Amino acid sequence: MENRYSRQLLHWGQEKQQKIETAVMLVAGVGGLGATVAQLLVRAGVGKIYLVDDGFVDAPDLNRQLLYSEEDIGSSKLMLACDRLRRINSSVEINPLSGSIDSDFSLPADVQIVADCLDNYLSRFQLEAAIPDETYLVHAGLQGEEGQVLTLQKGRSQLLRQFYAGAEQPDGPIPVTGDTATVIAGLMCNELFALIDGQPKLLNRCLVVSLSDFHISFLDI
Amino acid sequence: MVQIQFYSLLRLLLKQEKLELPAVENETVGQLLDRAQQSIDTPFLDKMLDCDGQLHAGTIILINRYNIRHLDMLDSKVSDGDVVAFFPPGAGG
């Protein structure tokens, strides 16, 4: 498929495309954020992507988790995501990582960038702990019509667990809609592509987005 | 002056992003919060503190980029030129 990237090449050029095609990334979580982030990375032609998620598709996921449909309820998100993503772009190497993100999780040695698409602080902190120094972590989170995206470099930036010290998971399900999840996932991918190109826009700088009034602001950390 | 920055739902509630207050010698961030509320029409401390005056888990307070939980919590000192940020992050994904 010679011309599959022709439209994005018009925008970011061959040099950036080559960087994307040799990038190795981990997408942690293939739910509201991760299902869209992984899909956009695969469509753009990222060279190799590892995925990790121990969840199963549930009916409340279907409002925003764009890789899944009704017949998938009860099935492994990880296996479904790998299958769907390979069908979208067979030139991308897609590797599922079984298991959970816990204290035993270890990052494959060739991962350059980690996309934190997780849905709880504990898993985020455990993911961060597994990342070696110098590796980049792009974090995002959302709630209602609010969301944030932030890039950190392990060993050079503050740790996410320091930034979020004291933050606790709210009781019960977090309000999340498909539009907000998709917007934050898109912003996250924009930052991931910029980072692959060596020009992150959110390194130590948290982008805070309110769709409630279409407002953005930045929080330096 | 001390610059106070409000993010996300706090910004929406207060309808303002920033507030500048004159620095007060030896003031803590807890005292600064009280002063901030007095200068804003909308009460907001109940969104950040529980009935015992302790910090809720849902809001992060940073002084010059550092979470006050690594400093002296609400007793952390605030000085002239400091930037204090209040940020309730989105927890989901």
PDB file of C-alpha atoms in Angstrom:
ATOM      1  CA  MET A   1       0.000   0.000   0.000  1.00  0.00           C
ATOM      2  CA  GLU A   2       2.403   2.615  -1.261  1.00  0.00           C
ATOM      3  CA  ASN A   3       0.241   5.644  -0.710  1.00  0.00           C
ATOM      4  CA  ARG A   4      -1.325   4.813   2.654  1.00  0.00           C
ATOM      5  CA  TYR A   5       0.588   7.601   4.419  1.00  0.00           C
ATOM      6  CA  SER A   6       0.331  10.140   1.588  1.00  0.00           C
ATOM      7  CA  ARG A   7      -2.010  12.510   3.416  1.00  0.00           C
ATOM      8  CA  GLN A   8       0.068  12.737   6.596  1.00  0.00           C
ATOM      9  CA  LEU A   9       3.289  12.975   4.589  1.00  0.00           C
ATOM     10  CA  LEU A  10       1.886  16.164   3.092  1.00  0.00           C
ATOM     11  CA  HIS A  11       1.716  17.524   6.619  1.00  0.00           C
ATOM     12  CA  TRP A  12       4.765  16.187   8.476  1.00  0.00           C
ATOM     13  CA  GLY A  13       7.071  14.995   5.699  1.00  0.00           C
ATOM     14  CA  GLN A  14       9.189  11.919   5.065  1.00  0.00           C
ATOM     15  CA  GLU A  15      11.759  12.522   7.801  1.00  0.00           C
ATOM     16  CA  LYS A  16       9.177  12.514  10.576  1.00  0.00           C
ATOM     17  CA  GLN A  17       7.422   9.561   8.989  1.00  0.00           C
ATOM     18  CA  GLN A  18      10.644   7.571   9.068  1.00  0.00           C
ATOM     19  CA  LYS A  19      11.045   8.337  12.767  1.00  0.00           C
ATOM     20  CA  ILE A  20       7.491   7.163  13.368  1.00  0.00           C
ATOM     21  CA  GLU A  21       8.085   3.951  11.444  1.00  0.00           C
ATOM     22  CA  THR A  22      11.111   3.082  13.579  1.00  0.00           C
ATOM     23  CA  ALA A  23       9.548   4.079  16.914  1.00  0.00           C
ATOM     24  CA  VAL A  24       8.865   1.454  19.583  1.00  0.00           C
ATOM     25  CA  MET A  25       6.121   2.281  22.040  1.00  0.00           C
ATOM     26  CA  LEU A  26       4.055   0.785  24.809  1.00  0.00           C
ATOM     27  CA  VAL A  27       0.391   1.659  25.132  1.00  0.00           C
ATOM     28  CA  ALA A  28      -0.645   0.861  28.702  1.00  0.00           C
ATOM     29  CA  GLY A  29      -4.381   0.333  28.808  1.00  0.00           C
ATOM     30  CA  VAL A  30      -6.573  -0.128  25.737  1.00  0.00           C
ATOM     31  CA  GLY A  31      -9.750   1.368  27.148  1.00  0.00           C
ATOM     32  CA  GLY A  32     -11.215   4.836  26.672  1.00  0.00           C
ATOM     33  CA  LEU A  33      -7.916   6.528  25.908  1.00  0.00           C
ATOM     34  CA  GLY A  34      -5.791   3.583  24.845  1.00  0.00           C
ATOM     35  CA  ALA A  35      -8.123   2.048  22.276  1.00  0.00           C
ATOM     36  CA  THR A  36      -8.092   5.328  20.368  1.00  0.00           C
ATOM     37  CA  VAL A  37      -4.441   6.163  20.999  1.00  0.00           C
ATOM     38  CA  ALA A  38      -3.318   2.708  19.830  1.00  0.00           C
ATOM     39  CA  GLN A  39      -5.492   2.963  16.756  1.00  0.00           C
ATOM     40  CA  LEU A  40      -4.110   6.375  15.760  1.00  0.00           C
ATOM     41  CA  LEU A  41      -0.529   5.199  16.329  1.00  0.00           C
ATOM     42  CA  VAL A  42      -1.124   2.134  14.192  1.00  0.00           C
ATOM     43  CA  ARG A  43      -2.814   4.134  11.443  1.00  0.00           C
ATOM     44  CA  ALA A  44       0.165   6.507  11.415  1.00  0.00           C
ATOM     45  CA  GLY A  45       2.551   3.573  10.962  1.00  0.00           C
ATOM     46  CA  VAL A  46       4.452   3.430  14.265  1.00  0.00           C
ATOM     47  CA  GLY A  47       7.025   0.650  13.869  1.00  0.00           C
ATOM     48  CA  LYS A  48       6.358  -1.510  16.896  1.00  0.00           C
ATOM     49  CA  ILE A  49       3.704  -1.249  19.583  1.00  0.00           C
ATOM     50  CA  TYR A  50       3.373  -3.237  22.768  1.00  0.00           C
ATOM     51  CA  LEU A  51      -0.044  -3.326  24.413  1.00  0.00           C
ATOM     52  CA  VAL A  52      -0.947  -4.233  27.961  1.00  0.00           C
ATOM     53  CA  ASP A  53      -4.429  -4.497  29.484  1.00  0.00           C
ATOM     54  CA  ASP A  54      -5.928  -7.241  31.619  1.00  0.00           C
ATOM     55  CA  GLY A  55      -9.549  -6.147  31.197  1.00  0.00           C
ATOM     56  CA  PHE A  56     -12.544  -7.564  29.394  1.00  0.00           C
ATOM     57  CA  VAL A  57     -15.056  -5.644  27.314  1.00  0.00           C
ATOM     58  CA  ASP A  58     -18.137  -4.597  29.275  1.00  0.00           C
ATOM     59  CA  ALA A  59     -21.280  -2.830  28.100  1.00  0.00           C
ATOM     60  CA  PRO A  60     -20.408   0.514  29.770  1.00  0.00           C
ATOM     61  CA  ASP A  61     -17.157   0.561  27.748  1.00  0.00           C
ATOM     62  CA  LEU A  62     -18.940   0.825  24.414  1.00  0.00           C
ATOM     63  CA  ASN A  63     -19.735   4.548  24.660  1.00  0.00           C
ATOM     64  CA  ARG A  64     -16.067   5.446  24.153  1.00  0.00           C
ATOM     65  CA  GLN A  65     -13.779   2.464  23.542  1.00  0.00           C
ATOM     66  CA  LEU A  66     -13.727   2.674  19.784  1.00  0.00           C
ATOM     67  CA  LEU A  67     -12.106  -0.668  18.987  1.00  0.00           C
ATOM     68  CA  TYR A  68     -14.926  -2.760  20.460  1.00  0.00           C
ATOM     69  CA  SER A  69     -18.534  -3.586  19.669  1.00  0.00           C
ATOM     70  CA  GLU A  70     -21.493  -5.451  21.207  1.00  0.00           C
ATOM     71  CA  GLU A  71     -20.365  -8.934  20.191  1.00  0.00           C
ATOM     72  CA  ASP A  72     -17.080  -8.342  22.061  1.00  0.00           C
ATOM     73  CA  ILE A  73     -18.662  -8.117  25.521  1.00  0.00           C
ATOM     74  CA  GLY A  74     -16.879 -10.529  27.833  1.00  0.00           C
ATOM     75  CA  SER A  75     -13.818 -10.896  25.586  1.00  0.00           C
ATOM     76  CA  SER A  76     -10.260  -9.856  26.351  1.00  0.00           C
ATOM     77  CA  LYS A  77      -9.569  -6.274  25.332  1.00  0.00           C
ATOM     78  CA  LEU A  78      -5.925  -7.075  24.757  1.00  0.00           C
ATOM     79  CA  MET A  79      -6.588  -9.859  22.266  1.00  0.00           C
ATOM     80  CA  LEU A  80      -9.343  -7.949  20.500  1.00  0.00           C
ATOM     81  CA  ALA A  81      -7.231  -4.815  20.256  1.00  0.00           C
ATOM     82  CA  CYS A  82      -4.292  -6.722  18.775  1.00  0.00           C
ATOM     83  CA  ASP A  83      -6.537  -8.369  16.197  1.00  0.00           C
ATOM     84  CA  ARG A  84      -8.315  -5.156  15.192  1.00  0.00           C
ATOM     85  CA  LEU A  85      -5.108  -3.143  15.048  1.00  0.00           C
ATOM     86  CA  ARG A  86      -3.348  -5.714  12.863  1.00  0.00           C
ATOM     87  CA  ARG A  87      -6.254  -5.522  10.437  1.00  0.00           C
ATOM     88  CA  ILE A  88      -5.955  -1.747  10.337  1.00  0.00           C
ATOM     89  CA  ASN A  89      -2.247  -1.790   9.507  1.00  0.00           C
ATOM     90  CA  SER A  90      -0.457  -5.076   8.947  1.00  0.00           C
ATOM     91  CA  SER A  91       2.922  -3.360   8.595  1.00  0.00           C
ATOM     92  CA  VAL A  92       2.969  -2.437  12.300  1.00  0.00           C
ATOM     93  CA  GLU A  93       4.404  -5.026  14.699  1.00  0.00           C
ATOM     94  CA  ILE A  94       1.890  -5.390  17.505  1.00  0.00           C
ATOM     95  CA  ASN A  95       2.861  -7.333  20.599  1.00  0.00           C
ATOM     96  CA  PRO A  96       0.475  -8.123  23.458  1.00  0.00           C
ATOM     97  CA  LEU A  97       1.925  -8.222  26.953  1.00  0.00           C
ATOM     98  CA  SER A  98      -0.059 -10.544  29.159  1.00  0.00           C
ATOM     99  CA  GLY A  99      -0.616  -9.912  32.832  1.00  0.00           C
ATOM    100  CA  SER A 100      -1.346  -6.808  34.819  1.00  0.00           C
ATOM    101  CA  ILE A 101       0.531  -3.644  35.540  1.00  0.00           C
ATOM    102  CA  ASP A 102       1.629  -4.362  39.065  1.00  0.00           C
ATOM    103  CA  SER A 103       4.870  -4.498  40.993  1.00  0.00           C
ATOM    104  CA  ASP A 104       6.015  -7.441  38.828  1.00  0.00           C
ATOM    105  CA  PHE A 105       5.492  -5.646  35.532  1.00  0.00           C
ATOM    106  CA  SER A 106       8.623  -5.081  33.480  1.00  0.00           C
ATOM    107  CA  LEU A 107       8.984  -2.965  30.387  1.00  0.00           C
ATOM    108  CA  PRO A 108      10.380  -4.567  27.204  1.00  0.00           C
ATOM    109  CA  ALA A 109      13.919  -3.298  26.727  1.00  0.00           C
ATOM    110  CA  ASP A 110      13.349  -1.716  23.321  1.00  0.00           C
ATOM    111  CA  VAL A 111      10.456   0.556  24.354  1.00  0.00           C
ATOM    112  CA  GLN A 112      11.354   4.217  23.827  1.00  0.00           C
ATOM    113  CA  ILE A 113       8.082   5.889  24.768  1.00  0.00           C
ATOM    114  CA  VAL A 114       5.300   4.804  27.111  1.00  0.00           C
ATOM    115  CA  ALA A 115       1.740   6.051  26.676  1.00  0.00           C
ATOM    116  CA  ASP A 116      -0.063   5.964  30.032  1.00  0.00           C
ATOM    117  CA  CYS A 117      -3.683   5.371  29.042  1.00  0.00           C
ATOM    118  CA  LEU A 118      -4.551   3.799  32.385  1.00  0.00           C
ATOM    119  CA  ASP A 119      -7.594   4.593  34.456  1.00  0.00           C
ATOM    120  CA  ASN A 120      -6.284   4.605  38.010  1.00  0.00           C
ATOM    121  CA  TYR A 121      -3.421   6.140  39.976  1.00  0.00           C
ATOM    122  CA  LEU A 122      -2.046   2.930  41.466  1.00  0.00           C
ATOM    123  CA  SER A 123      -1.477   1.329  38.059  1.00  0.00           C
ATOM    124  CA  ARG A 124       0.004   4.580  36.757  1.00  0.00           C
ATOM    125  CA  PHE A 125       2.516   4.678  39.587  1.00  0.00           C
ATOM    126  CA  GLN A 126       3.398   1.012  39.118  1.00  0.00           C
ATOM    127  CA  LEU A 127       3.869   1.556  35.400  1.00  0.00           C
ATOM    128  CA  GLU A 128       6.129   4.524  36.092  1.00  0.00           C
ATOM    129  CA  ALA A 129       8.169   2.477  38.565  1.00  0.00           C
ATOM    130  CA  ALA A 130       8.844  -0.105  35.848  1.00  0.00           C
ATOM    131  CA  ILE A 131      10.206   2.476  33.397  1.00  0.00           C
ATOM    132  CA  PRO A 132      13.992   2.799  33.180  1.00  0.00           C
ATOM    133  CA  ASP A 133      15.690   6.177  33.398  1.00  0.00           C
ATOM    134  CA  GLU A 134      15.672   8.340  30.258  1.00  0.00           C
ATOM    135  CA  THR A 135      12.466   6.712  28.944  1.00  0.00           C
ATOM    136  CA  TYR A 136       9.634   9.100  28.153  1.00  0.00           C
ATOM    137  CA  LEU A 137       6.218   8.738  29.717  1.00  0.00           C
ATOM    138  CA  VAL A 138       3.240  10.514  28.180  1.00  0.00           C
ATOM    139  CA  HIS A 139       0.401  10.561  30.681  1.00  0.00           C
ATOM    140  CA  ALA A 140      -3.222  11.482  30.191  1.00  0.00           C
ATOM    141  CA  GLY A 141      -6.299  11.390  32.371  1.00  0.00           C
ATOM    142  CA  LEU A 142      -9.858  12.597  32.150  1.00  0.00           C
ATOM    143  CA  GLN A 143     -13.020  13.019  34.132  1.00  0.00           C
ATOM    144  CA  GLY A 144     -16.279  14.462  32.874  1.00  0.00           C
ATOM    145  CA  GLU A 145     -15.397  17.157  30.372  1.00  0.00           C
ATOM    146  CA  GLU A 146     -11.955  17.811  31.877  1.00  0.00           C
ATOM    147  CA  GLY A 147      -8.675  16.167  30.992  1.00  0.00           C
ATOM    148  CA  GLN A 148      -4.917  16.527  31.060  1.00  0.00           C
ATOM    149  CA  VAL A 149      -1.867  15.431  29.063  1.00  0.00           C
ATOM    150  CA  LEU A 150       1.705  15.560  30.367  1.00  0.00           C
ATOM    151  CA  THR A 151       5.115  14.295  29.257  1.00  0.00           C
ATOM    152  CA  LEU A 152       7.791  13.286  31.739  1.00  0.00           C
ATOM    153  CA  GLN A 153      11.248  11.816  31.259  1.00  0.00           C
ATOM    154  CA  LYS A 154      12.131   9.304  33.938  1.00  0.00           C
ATOM    155  CA  GLY A 155      15.167  10.382  35.915  1.00  0.00           C
ATOM    156  CA  ARG A 156      15.037  13.969  34.650  1.00  0.00           C
ATOM    157  CA  SER A 157      11.486  15.060  35.437  1.00  0.00           C
ATOM    158  CA  GLN A 158       9.492  14.922  38.624  1.00  0.00           C
ATOM    159  CA  LEU A 159       7.875  11.546  39.045  1.00  0.00           C
ATOM    160  CA  LEU A 160       4.189  11.265  38.276  1.00  0.00           C
ATOM    161  CA  ARG A 161       3.681   9.836  41.760  1.00  0.00           C
ATOM    162  CA  GLN A 162       5.307  12.950  43.225  1.00  0.00           C
ATOM    163  CA  PHE A 163       3.158  15.269  41.135  1.00  0.00           C
ATOM    164  CA  TYR A 164       0.004  13.338  42.024  1.00  0.00           C
ATOM    165  CA  ALA A 165       0.955  12.662  45.640  1.00  0.00           C
ATOM    166  CA  GLY A 166      -2.182  12.375  47.716  1.00  0.00           C
ATOM    167  CA  ALA A 167      -4.500  12.028  44.742  1.00  0.00           C
ATOM    168  CA  GLU A 168      -6.909   9.190  45.310  1.00  0.00           C
ATOM    169  CA  GLN A 169      -9.218   7.349  42.998  1.00  0.00           C
ATOM    170  CA  PRO A 170     -12.802   8.615  43.327  1.00  0.00           C
ATOM    171  CA  ASP A 171     -15.351   6.171  44.709  1.00  0.00           C
ATOM    172  CA  GLY A 172     -17.416   4.437  42.046  1.00  0.00           C
ATOM    173  CA  PRO A 173     -17.322   4.771  38.270  1.00  0.00           C
ATOM    174  CA  ILE A 174     -15.730   7.933  36.905  1.00  0.00           C
ATOM    175  CA  PRO A 175     -17.960   9.965  34.584  1.00  0.00           C
ATOM    176  CA  VAL A 176     -16.515   9.660  31.069  1.00  0.00           C
ATOM    177  CA  THR A 177     -18.000  10.387  27.662  1.00  0.00           C
ATOM    178  CA  GLY A 178     -16.827   9.349  24.224  1.00  0.00           C
ATOM    179  CA  ASP A 179     -16.243  12.881  22.989  1.00  0.00           C
ATOM    180  CA  THR A 180     -13.943  13.855  25.854  1.00  0.00           C
ATOM    181  CA  ALA A 181     -12.047  10.546  25.730  1.00  0.00           C
ATOM    182  CA  THR A 182     -11.494  10.948  22.001  1.00  0.00           C
ATOM    183  CA  VAL A 183     -10.338  14.565  22.255  1.00  0.00           C
ATOM    184  CA  ILE A 184      -7.844  13.774  25.022  1.00  0.00           C
ATOM    185  CA  ALA A 185      -6.630  10.694  23.104  1.00  0.00           C
ATOM    186  CA  GLY A 186      -6.103  12.879  20.026  1.00  0.00           C
ATOM    187  CA  LEU A 187      -4.138  15.442  22.019  1.00  0.00           C
ATOM    188  CA  MET A 188      -2.096  12.648  23.529  1.00  0.00           C
ATOM    189  CA  CYS A 189      -1.255  11.303  20.056  1.00  0.00           C
ATOM    190  CA  ASN A 190      -0.278  14.753  18.864  1.00  0.00           C
ATOM    191  CA  GLU A 191       2.205  14.901  21.729  1.00  0.00           C
ATOM    192  CA  LEU A 192       3.397  11.345  21.055  1.00  0.00           C
ATOM    193  CA  PHE A 193       4.118  12.179  17.415  1.00  0.00           C
ATOM    194  CA  ALA A 194       5.897  15.382  18.450  1.00  0.00           C
ATOM    195  CA  LEU A 195       7.944  13.420  20.964  1.00  0.00           C
ATOM    196  CA  ILE A 196       8.918  10.815  18.360  1.00  0.00           C
ATOM    197  CA  ASP A 197      10.087  13.748  16.251  1.00  0.00           C
ATOM    198  CA  GLY A 198      12.203  14.983  19.162  1.00  0.00           C
ATOM    199  CA  GLN A 199      10.059  18.039  19.798  1.00  0.00           C
ATOM    200  CA  PRO A 200       7.717  17.368  22.707  1.00  0.00           C
ATOM    201  CA  LYS A 201       5.415  20.242  23.546  1.00  0.00           C
ATOM    202  CA  LEU A 202       4.403  19.038  26.986  1.00  0.00           C
ATOM    203  CA  LEU A 203       7.675  17.986  28.614  1.00  0.00           C
ATOM    204  CA  ASN A 204       7.226  18.915  32.296  1.00  0.00           C
ATOM    205  CA  ARG A 205       4.204  20.925  31.215  1.00  0.00           C
ATOM    206  CA  CYS A 206       0.718  19.656  31.889  1.00  0.00           C
ATOM    207  CA  LEU A 207      -1.906  20.596  29.315  1.00  0.00           C
ATOM    208  CA  VAL A 208      -5.218  21.017  31.118  1.00  0.00           C
ATOM    209  CA  VAL A 209      -8.258  20.893  28.851  1.00  0.00           C
ATOM    210  CA  SER A 210     -11.831  21.842  29.732  1.00  0.00           C
ATOM    211  CA  LEU A 211     -14.317  20.949  27.042  1.00  0.00           C
ATOM    212  CA  SER A 212     -16.983  22.556  29.256  1.00  0.00           C
ATOM    213  CA  ASP A 213     -15.970  25.941  27.871  1.00  0.00           C
ATOM    214  CA  PHE A 214     -13.315  24.952  25.309  1.00  0.00           C
ATOM    215  CA  HIS A 215     -10.541  26.247  27.508  1.00  0.00           C
ATOM    216  CA  ILE A 216      -6.934  25.109  27.670  1.00  0.00           C
ATOM    217  CA  SER A 217      -4.252  26.053  30.143  1.00  0.00           C
ATOM    218  CA  PHE A 218      -0.804  24.855  31.114  1.00  0.00           C
ATOM    219  CA  LEU A 219       0.589  23.832  34.455  1.00  0.00           C
ATOM    220  CA  ASP A 220       4.376  23.720  34.644  1.00  0.00           C
ATOM    221  CA  ILE A 221       5.721  21.009  36.896  1.00  0.00           C
TER     222      ILE A 221
ATOM    223  CA  MET B   1       2.849  39.184  45.309  1.00  0.00           C
ATOM    224  CA  VAL B   2       1.794  35.549  45.328  1.00  0.00           C
ATOM    225  CA  GLN B   3       0.135  34.208  42.199  1.00  0.00           C
ATOM    226  CA  ILE B   4      -2.627  31.651  42.646  1.00  0.00           C
ATOM    227  CA  GLN B   5      -3.646  29.559  39.649  1.00  0.00           C
ATOM    228  CA  PHE B   6      -6.920  27.660  39.434  1.00  0.00           C
ATOM    229  CA  TYR B   7      -7.308  24.738  37.050  1.00  0.00           C
ATOM    230  CA  SER B   8     -10.076  22.567  35.676  1.00  0.00           C
ATOM    231  CA  LEU B   9     -13.252  22.430  37.782  1.00  0.00           C
ATOM    232  CA  LEU B  10     -11.942  25.020  40.244  1.00  0.00           C
ATOM    233  CA  ARG B  11     -11.362  27.467  37.391  1.00  0.00           C
ATOM    234  CA  LEU B  12     -14.873  26.807  36.128  1.00  0.00           C
ATOM    235  CA  LEU B  13     -16.387  27.225  39.590  1.00  0.00           C
ATOM    236  CA  LEU B  14     -14.558  30.464  40.317  1.00  0.00           C
ATOM    237  CA  LYS B  15     -14.753  31.786  36.752  1.00  0.00           C
ATOM    238  CA  GLN B  16     -11.164  32.905  36.954  1.00  0.00           C
ATOM    239  CA  GLU B  17      -7.778  31.397  36.174  1.00  0.00           C
ATOM    240  CA  LYS B  18      -5.538  33.490  38.370  1.00  0.00           C
ATOM    241  CA  LEU B  19      -5.542  35.606  41.475  1.00  0.00           C
ATOM    242  CA  GLU B  20      -2.713  37.717  42.796  1.00  0.00           C
ATOM    243  CA  LEU B  21      -2.471  38.573  46.477  1.00  0.00           C
ATOM    244  CA  PRO B  22       0.155  40.569  48.325  1.00  0.00           C
ATOM    245  CA  ALA B  23       2.672  38.319  50.058  1.00  0.00           C
ATOM    246  CA  VAL B  24       2.412  38.108  53.836  1.00  0.00           C
ATOM    247  CA  GLU B  25       5.466  37.238  55.860  1.00  0.00           C
ATOM    248  CA  ASN B  26       5.492  33.697  57.263  1.00  0.00           C
ATOM    249  CA  GLU B  27       2.134  32.877  55.703  1.00  0.00           C
ATOM    250  CA  THR B  28       1.232  29.231  55.128  1.00  0.00           C
ATOM    251  CA  VAL B  29      -0.581  27.928  52.079  1.00  0.00           C
ATOM    252  CA  GLY B  30      -3.540  27.134  54.369  1.00  0.00           C
ATOM    253  CA  GLN B  31      -3.707  30.787  55.426  1.00  0.00           C
ATOM    254  CA  LEU B  32      -3.322  31.846  51.800  1.00  0.00           C
ATOM    255  CA  LEU B  33      -6.334  29.677  50.930  1.00  0.00           C
ATOM    256  CA  ASP B  34      -8.415  31.518  53.542  1.00  0.00           C
ATOM    257  CA  ARG B  35      -7.313  34.865  52.157  1.00  0.00           C
ATOM    258  CA  ALA B  36      -8.046  33.743  48.603  1.00  0.00           C
ATOM    259  CA  GLN B  37     -11.578  32.757  49.534  1.00  0.00           C
ATOM    260  CA  GLN B  38     -12.181  36.111  51.234  1.00  0.00           C
ATOM    261  CA  SER B  39     -11.227  37.922  48.033  1.00  0.00           C
ATOM    262  CA  ILE B  40     -13.430  35.802  45.750  1.00  0.00           C
ATOM    263  CA  ASP B  41     -17.228  35.928  45.774  1.00  0.00           C
ATOM    264  CA  THR B  42     -17.640  32.167  45.320  1.00  0.00           C
ATOM    265  CA  PRO B  43     -16.864  29.926  48.305  1.00  0.00           C
ATOM    266  CA  PHE B  44     -14.500  27.146  47.259  1.00  0.00           C
ATOM    267  CA  LEU B  45     -12.673  25.880  50.333  1.00  0.00           C
ATOM    268  CA  ASP B  46     -15.319  23.202  50.854  1.00  0.00           C
ATOM    269  CA  LYS B  47     -14.208  21.735  47.506  1.00  0.00           C
ATOM    270  CA  MET B  48     -10.649  21.402  48.747  1.00  0.00           C
ATOM    271  CA  LEU B  49     -10.829  20.777  52.477  1.00  0.00           C
ATOM    272  CA  ASP B  50     -12.921  18.476  54.618  1.00  0.00           C
ATOM    273  CA  CYS B  51     -14.823  19.598  57.700  1.00  0.00           C
ATOM    274  CA  ASP B  52     -11.664  19.160  59.807  1.00  0.00           C
ATOM    275  CA  GLY B  53      -9.718  21.479  57.532  1.00  0.00           C
ATOM    276  CA  GLN B  54      -7.716  18.647  56.009  1.00  0.00           C
ATOM    277  CA  LEU B  55      -6.925  18.508  52.327  1.00  0.00           C
ATOM    278  CA  HIS B  56      -9.270  16.457  50.122  1.00  0.00           C
ATOM    279  CA  ALA B  57      -7.609  13.755  48.039  1.00  0.00           C
ATOM    280  CA  GLY B  58      -9.133  15.113  44.846  1.00  0.00           C
ATOM    281  CA  THR B  59      -7.110  18.325  44.558  1.00  0.00           C
ATOM    282  CA  ILE B  60      -3.386  18.785  44.188  1.00  0.00           C
ATOM    283  CA  ILE B  61      -1.736  21.925  45.525  1.00  0.00           C
ATOM    284  CA  LEU B  62       1.643  22.853  44.078  1.00  0.00           C
ATOM    285  CA  ILE B  63       3.983  25.568  45.310  1.00  0.00           C
ATOM    286  CA  ASN B  64       6.439  26.439  42.569  1.00  0.00           C
ATOM    287  CA  ARG B  65       5.766  23.097  40.842  1.00  0.00           C
ATOM    288  CA  TYR B  66       6.082  20.920  43.948  1.00  0.00           C
ATOM    289  CA  ASN B  67       3.205  19.127  45.606  1.00  0.00           C
ATOM    290  CA  ILE B  68       2.698  20.370  49.154  1.00  0.00           C
ATOM    291  CA  ARG B  69       2.456  16.747  50.310  1.00  0.00           C
ATOM    292  CA  HIS B  70       6.239  16.695  49.846  1.00  0.00           C
ATOM    293  CA  LEU B  71       6.552  19.926  51.794  1.00  0.00           C
ATOM    294  CA  ASP B  72       4.611  20.701  54.975  1.00  0.00           C
ATOM    295  CA  MET B  73       1.112  20.148  53.629  1.00  0.00           C
ATOM    296  CA  LEU B  74      -1.143  23.125  54.458  1.00  0.00           C
ATOM    297  CA  ASP B  75       1.573  24.453  56.773  1.00  0.00           C
ATOM    298  CA  SER B  76       3.939  24.909  53.804  1.00  0.00           C
ATOM    299  CA  LYS B  77       5.250  28.460  53.702  1.00  0.00           C
ATOM    300  CA  VAL B  78       4.447  30.774  50.804  1.00  0.00           C
ATOM    301  CA  SER B  79       6.738  33.660  49.922  1.00  0.00           C
ATOM    302  CA  ASP B  80       6.763  36.717  47.698  1.00  0.00           C
ATOM    303  CA  GLY B  81       7.002  35.641  44.036  1.00  0.00           C
ATOM    304  CA  ASP B  82       5.702  32.128  44.619  1.00  0.00           C
ATOM    305  CA  VAL B  83       3.223  30.489  42.284  1.00  0.00           C
ATOM    306  CA  VAL B  84       0.601  28.328  43.956  1.00  0.00           C
ATOM    307  CA  ALA B  85      -1.485  26.051  41.741  1.00  0.00           C
ATOM    308  CA  PHE B  86      -4.706  24.250  42.618  1.00  0.00           C
ATOM    309  CA  PHE B  87      -5.426  21.369  40.272  1.00  0.00           C
ATOM    310  CA  PRO B  88      -8.078  18.666  40.543  1.00  0.00           C
ATOM    311  CA  PRO B  89      -6.783  16.135  37.992  1.00  0.00           C
ATOM    312  CA  GLY B  90      -8.934  13.803  35.930  1.00  0.00           C
ATOM    313  CA  ALA B  91      -8.457  10.310  37.329  1.00  0.00           C
ATOM    314  CA  GLY B  92     -10.009   8.221  34.554  1.00  0.00           C
ATOM    315  CA  GLY B  93      -8.660   6.969  31.284  1.00  0.00           C
TER     316      GLY B  93
END
